[in-house]
Tab-separated table of C-alpha atoms in Angstrom:
chain	number	residue	atom	x	y	z
A	220	UNK	CA	52.728	225.119	79.780
A	221	UNK	CA	50.600	227.320	81.807
A	222	UNK	CA	47.700	226.912	79.779
A	223	UNK	CA	47.968	223.337	79.933
A	224	UNK	CA	48.281	223.312	83.748
A	225	UNK	CA	44.915	225.216	83.809
A	226	UNK	CA	43.401	223.040	81.573
A	227	UNK	CA	44.285	219.743	83.754
A	228	UNK	CA	43.156	221.507	86.731
A	229	UNK	CA	39.644	222.504	85.195
A	230	UNK	CA	39.062	218.825	84.018
A	231	UNK	CA	40.122	217.724	87.841
A	232	UNK	CA	37.691	219.912	89.293
A	233	UNK	CA	34.906	218.687	86.938
A	234	UNK	CA	35.582	215.140	87.109
A	235	UNK	CA	35.593	215.576	91.120
A	236	UNK	CA	32.248	217.606	90.881
A	237	UNK	CA	30.544	214.953	88.692
A	238	UNK	CA	32.065	211.938	90.965
A	239	UNK	CA	30.279	213.928	93.927
A	240	UNK	CA	26.942	214.425	92.132
A	241	UNK	CA	27.102	210.772	91.047
A	242	UNK	CA	27.906	209.648	94.791
A	243	UNK	CA	25.057	211.777	96.043
A	244	UNK	CA	22.742	210.370	93.577
A	245	UNK	CA	23.761	206.794	94.507
A	246	UNK	CA	23.186	207.483	98.193
A	247	UNK	CA	19.887	209.198	97.814
A	248	UNK	CA	18.371	206.289	95.730
A	249	UNK	CA	19.845	203.642	98.180
A	250	UNK	CA	18.221	205.597	100.929
A	251	UNK	CA	14.831	205.927	99.021
A	252	UNK	CA	14.757	202.070	98.483
A	253	UNK	CA	15.671	201.236	102.072
A	254	UNK	CA	12.998	203.678	103.406
A	255	UNK	CA	10.519	202.191	101.132
A	256	UNK	CA	10.861	198.821	102.759
A	257	UNK	CA	10.929	200.206	106.355
A	258	UNK	CA	7.531	201.887	105.552
A	259	UNK	CA	6.031	198.777	103.922
A	260	UNK	CA	7.271	196.653	106.929
A	261	UNK	CA	5.566	199.157	109.316
A	262	UNK	CA	2.335	199.661	107.528
A	263	UNK	CA	1.998	196.321	105.877
A	264	UNK	CA	1.056	198.426	102.621
A	265	UNK	CA	2.470	198.730	99.233
A	266	UNK	CA	3.226	202.520	99.004
A	267	UNK	CA	2.286	203.998	95.612
A	268	UNK	CA	3.600	207.299	96.599
A	269	UNK	CA	7.008	205.819	95.669
A	270	UNK	CA	5.939	205.722	92.023
A	271	UNK	CA	6.293	208.664	89.518
A	272	UNK	CA	3.521	210.880	88.785
A	273	UNK	CA	3.564	209.416	85.514
A	274	UNK	CA	3.390	205.849	86.660
A	275	UNK	CA	5.654	203.001	86.128
A	276	UNK	CA	5.972	199.829	84.124
A	277	UNK	CA	6.573	196.572	85.898
A	278	UNK	CA	7.338	192.933	85.499
A	279	UNK	CA	6.516	191.275	88.550
A	280	UNK	CA	8.239	188.208	90.106
A	281	UNK	CA	5.156	186.088	89.876
A	282	UNK	CA	5.531	186.060	86.046
A	283	UNK	CA	2.697	186.942	83.906
A	284	UNK	CA	2.201	189.994	81.832
A	285	UNK	CA	3.549	193.490	81.947
A	286	UNK	CA	1.626	195.690	84.609
A	287	UNK	CA	1.267	199.600	84.231
A	288	UNK	CA	1.143	200.954	87.934
A	289	UNK	CA	-0.051	204.587	88.863
A	290	UNK	CA	-0.411	206.275	92.133
A	291	UNK	CA	-4.023	205.560	92.120
A	292	UNK	CA	-3.444	201.856	92.066
A	293	UNK	CA	-4.111	200.069	95.370
A	294	UNK	CA	-0.226	199.289	96.299
A	295	UNK	CA	-1.439	196.059	98.180
A	296	UNK	CA	-2.405	195.328	101.834
A	297	UNK	CA	-0.895	192.530	103.666
A	298	UNK	CA	-1.734	190.439	106.486
A	299	UNK	CA	2.176	189.879	106.850
A	300	UNK	CA	5.111	191.894	105.392
A	301	UNK	CA	8.404	191.541	106.206
A	302	UNK	CA	10.938	192.140	103.503
A	303	UNK	CA	14.499	193.950	103.284
A	304	UNK	CA	16.561	194.967	100.304
A	305	UNK	CA	20.051	194.490	100.449
A	306	UNK	CA	23.256	194.572	98.203
A	307	UNK	CA	21.929	197.916	96.652
A	308	UNK	CA	23.957	198.691	93.442
A	309	UNK	CA	22.980	202.162	92.072
A	310	UNK	CA	24.100	203.285	88.591
A	311	UNK	CA	23.671	206.930	88.041
A	312	UNK	CA	22.332	207.994	84.602
A	313	UNK	CA	22.009	211.668	84.832
A	314	UNK	CA	23.159	212.991	88.365
A	315	UNK	CA	20.566	214.290	90.575
A	316	UNK	CA	17.860	213.286	88.041
A	317	UNK	CA	17.866	209.653	86.831
A	318	UNK	CA	19.370	206.290	88.109
A	319	UNK	CA	18.715	202.547	87.938
A	320	UNK	CA	19.043	200.571	90.901
A	321	UNK	CA	20.061	196.457	91.146
A	322	UNK	CA	19.351	194.762	94.472
A	323	UNK	CA	18.079	191.741	96.394
A	324	UNK	CA	14.800	191.782	98.410
A	325	UNK	CA	14.230	188.886	100.812
A	326	UNK	CA	11.710	188.172	103.489
A	327	UNK	CA	7.937	186.649	103.674
A	328	UNK	CA	4.512	188.015	102.983
A	329	UNK	CA	1.059	187.275	103.050
A	330	UNK	CA	-1.042	189.467	100.724
A	331	UNK	CA	-4.572	190.051	101.844
A	332	UNK	CA	-6.759	187.448	100.016
A	333	UNK	CA	-3.739	185.420	98.729
A	334	UNK	CA	-1.408	182.676	99.887
A	335	UNK	CA	1.512	183.410	102.095
A	336	UNK	CA	4.864	183.612	100.428
A	337	UNK	CA	7.319	182.377	103.250
A	338	UNK	CA	10.537	182.550	101.216
A	339	UNK	CA	10.308	185.858	99.017
A	340	UNK	CA	13.590	186.161	97.244
A	341	UNK	CA	13.950	188.025	94.196
A	342	UNK	CA	16.311	189.938	92.317
A	343	UNK	CA	15.190	193.843	91.620
A	344	UNK	CA	15.879	196.572	89.124
A	345	UNK	CA	14.192	199.699	89.183
A	346	UNK	CA	14.652	203.035	87.395
A	347	UNK	CA	14.301	205.992	89.185
A	348	UNK	CA	13.660	209.748	88.566
A	349	UNK	CA	13.787	212.763	90.628
A	350	UNK	CA	10.540	214.601	90.968
A	351	UNK	CA	9.767	217.341	93.264
A	352	UNK	CA	13.058	216.595	95.192
A	353	UNK	CA	12.214	213.018	95.800
A	354	UNK	CA	13.218	209.871	93.985
A	355	UNK	CA	10.398	208.159	92.338
A	356	UNK	CA	9.973	204.641	90.475
A	357	UNK	CA	9.649	204.934	86.886
A	358	UNK	CA	10.029	200.846	85.936
A	359	UNK	CA	10.770	197.997	87.766
A	360	UNK	CA	11.557	194.140	86.811
A	361	UNK	CA	11.455	191.545	89.680
A	362	UNK	CA	12.712	188.023	89.125
A	363	UNK	CA	12.898	185.122	91.769
A	364	UNK	CA	16.552	184.005	92.961
A	365	UNK	CA	16.885	180.100	92.691
A	366	UNK	CA	15.455	178.437	95.909
A	367	UNK	CA	13.326	181.600	96.531
A	368	UNK	CA	9.742	182.543	95.323
A	369	UNK	CA	8.298	185.587	93.839
A	370	UNK	CA	4.892	187.193	94.918
A	371	UNK	CA	1.584	185.217	94.813
A	372	UNK	CA	-0.219	188.204	93.150
A	373	UNK	CA	-0.692	188.024	89.315
A	374	UNK	CA	-3.026	191.327	88.879
A	375	UNK	CA	-3.675	194.559	90.198
A	376	UNK	CA	-7.298	194.016	89.732
A	377	UNK	CA	-9.403	191.970	92.210
A	378	UNK	CA	-10.759	188.781	91.011
A	379	UNK	CA	-14.707	189.055	90.590
């Protein structure tokens, strides 16, 4: 009986520790997303420092083909950028190491040299990995919500 009680206590302690690690991962990833939008709203620039050192694979809300994004890419400059993330749900894959976030992003933007998007409203799914103590984007998928629009951008390359 004493062995059974000890085993149950160990299991409860482990599950409590795992739950705390999951919660910490969720909070950190959620904050990384919110901080990224605050910075982009402030600077009117996409922040490629948010990406993994290995880059990321993305499907953009404008449709089109898959994009590979690196930290060396221009994250985009905007004449206007006022977008916020909300209803963020984080799924911890490996506590403190990997997670997936699902959320909505809504607002307006006008990329330099592209049409204004007055009703940007998309669903986002992003995979995050922890590198050097910070959460970095490894993959993203964006799709417009009915009644909203995606970006007006279709390429990382400038048109000649």
